[in-house]
CSV table of C-alpha atoms in Angstrom, one decimal:
chain,number,residue,atom,x,y,z
D,1,MET,CA,8.4,7.2,-12.1
D,2,LEU,CA,5.3,5.7,-10.8
D,3,PRO,CA,1.7,6.4,-11.8
D,4,PRO,CA,-0.3,9.1,-9.9
D,5,ARG,CA,-2.9,6.6,-8.5
D,6,LEU,CA,-1.6,3.1,-7.8
D,7,LEU,CA,-3.3,0.4,-5.8
D,8,TRP,CA,-2.0,-3.1,-5.0
D,9,ARG,CA,-4.3,-6.2,-4.0
D,10,ASP,CA,-2.6,-9.4,-3.3
D,11,PRO,CA,-3.5,-11.8,-6.3
D,12,ARG,CA,-3.2,-15.1,-4.3
D,13,PRO,CA,-6.3,-16.7,-3.4
D,14,VAL,CA,-7.5,-15.8,0.1
D,15,PRO,CA,-7.4,-18.6,2.6
D,16,ARG,CA,-11.0,-18.8,3.8
D,17,PHE,CA,-10.1,-20.1,7.2
D,18,ASN,CA,-9.5,-16.6,8.4
D,19,ARG,CA,-12.6,-14.8,6.8
D,20,GLN,CA,-11.0,-11.9,5.6
D,21,GLU,CA,-12.1,-10.2,2.7
D,22,PRO,CA,-9.8,-9.0,-0.1
D,23,VAL,CA,-7.6,-5.8,0.9
D,24,THR,CA,-6.6,-3.2,-1.5
D,25,VAL,CA,-4.0,-0.8,-0.6
D,26,ILE,CA,-3.6,2.5,-1.9
D,27,VAL,CA,0.2,3.0,-2.7
D,28,ARG,CA,0.0,6.2,-4.2
D,29,ASP,CA,-2.8,9.0,-4.7
D,30,PRO,CA,-2.4,12.3,-5.7
D,31,GLY,CA,-4.7,13.4,-2.4
D,32,LEU,CA,-2.5,12.0,0.1
D,33,TYR,CA,0.5,13.2,1.8
D,34,GLU,CA,4.0,12.7,0.2
D,35,PRO,CA,6.6,11.3,2.8
D,36,THR,CA,9.9,13.1,2.5
D,37,ASP,CA,13.3,11.5,4.0
D,38,GLU,CA,13.2,14.5,6.3
D,39,ASP,CA,10.0,13.3,8.0
D,40,GLU,CA,10.2,11.2,11.4
D,41,CYS,CA,6.9,9.6,11.6
D,42,ARG,CA,6.7,8.0,14.8
D,43,SER,CA,2.9,6.5,14.6
D,44,VAL,CA,1.8,5.2,11.5
D,45,TRP,CA,-1.0,2.4,10.9
D,46,TYR,CA,-3.0,1.1,8.1
D,47,PHE,CA,-6.6,2.9,8.3
D,48,CYS,CA,-9.6,1.2,6.3
D,49,ARG,CA,-10.9,3.8,4.2
D,50,THR,CA,-14.1,1.5,3.2
D,51,HIS,CA,-15.1,0.9,6.9
D,52,GLY,CA,-13.5,3.7,8.9
D,53,ALA,CA,-11.7,1.6,11.0
D,54,VAL,CA,-8.1,1.0,12.2
D,55,LEU,CA,-6.8,-2.5,10.5
D,56,GLY,CA,-6.1,-5.0,13.4
D,57,GLY,CA,-9.1,-4.0,15.2
D,58,PRO,CA,-13.0,-4.7,14.0
D,59,CYS,CA,-13.8,-3.6,10.7
D,60,GLY,CA,-16.7,-4.2,8.6
D,61,GLN,CA,-17.7,-6.9,6.2
D,62,GLY,CA,-16.6,-6.8,2.4
D,63,ASP,CA,-13.6,-5.6,0.4
D,64,HIS,CA,-11.2,-3.2,2.2
D,65,LEU,CA,-9.7,-0.1,0.8
D,66,VAL,CA,-6.6,0.8,3.3
D,67,ALA,CA,-4.2,3.6,3.4
D,68,SER,CA,-1.1,4.3,5.4
D,69,HIS,CA,-2.1,6.8,8.1
D,70,CYS,CA,0.3,8.9,10.2
D,71,GLU,CA,-0.5,10.7,13.2
D,72,GLU,CA,1.4,13.9,12.0
D,73,HIS,CA,0.3,14.0,8.5
D,74,GLY,CA,-2.6,11.9,7.9
D,75,PRO,CA,-3.2,9.7,5.2
D,76,GLU,CA,0.2,9.1,3.2
D,77,ASN,CA,1.7,7.6,0.2
D,78,VAL,CA,3.8,4.3,0.6
D,79,TRP,CA,6.8,2.7,-1.2
D,80,PRO,CA,5.9,-0.5,-2.8
D,81,GLN,CA,6.8,-3.2,-0.4
D,82,PRO,CA,8.7,-6.4,-0.9
D,83,LEU,CA,5.6,-8.6,-0.8
D,84,MET,CA,4.0,-6.3,-3.8
D,85,LEU,CA,7.2,-6.8,-5.9
D,86,LEU,CA,6.8,-10.8,-5.4
D,87,PHE,CA,3.5,-10.5,-7.0
D,88,PRO,CA,3.5,-7.3,-9.1
D,89,GLU,CA,0.5,-8.5,-11.2
D,90,GLY,CA,-1.5,-7.2,-8.0
D,91,PHE,CA,-1.1,-3.4,-9.0
D,92,ASP,CA,-3.6,-1.5,-10.8
D,93,PRO,CA,-3.0,0.0,-13.1
D,94,PRO,CA,-0.4,-2.5,-13.9
D,95,LEU,CA,3.5,-1.3,-13.7
D,96,SER,CA,5.5,-1.7,-16.8
D,97,GLU,CA,8.8,-3.7,-16.7
D,98,ALA,CA,10.9,-0.3,-16.7
D,99,GLN,CA,8.8,0.9,-13.6
D,100,LEU,CA,9.2,-2.4,-11.9
D,101,ALA,CA,12.9,-2.1,-12.5
D,102,TRP,CA,13.1,1.1,-11.3
D,103,VAL,CA,11.4,0.1,-7.9
D,104,ARG,CA,13.5,-2.8,-7.5
D,105,ALA,CA,16.7,-1.2,-7.9
D,106,GLU,CA,15.7,1.5,-5.2
D,107,TYR,CA,15.5,-1.4,-2.8
D,108,ASP,CA,19.1,-2.4,-4.0
D,109,THR,CA,20.4,0.9,-3.2
D,110,PRO,CA,21.9,1.6,0.0
């Protein structure tokens, strides 16, 4: 089981040529919608909660705190993505070995 509030920030150094400030993704938060297998979300995007902007468009300067945003449900929790599992040291709070094994096993299940 994952912690009720879980954030992830890519721990690799950000290339300075793109001038992008660090991005923290809200993976889980008790205040966000918990998607189910029955949900058929058709329009989902990342929304910067720090600057109030859709990612991919103009956003403010400084760190970004982003959440997945569904047109139907609003901000929602996401399952840890493959990139996050490649760099698990980016999780806050850190995941235990058992939690990482559980998430990785879910990806291996058809």
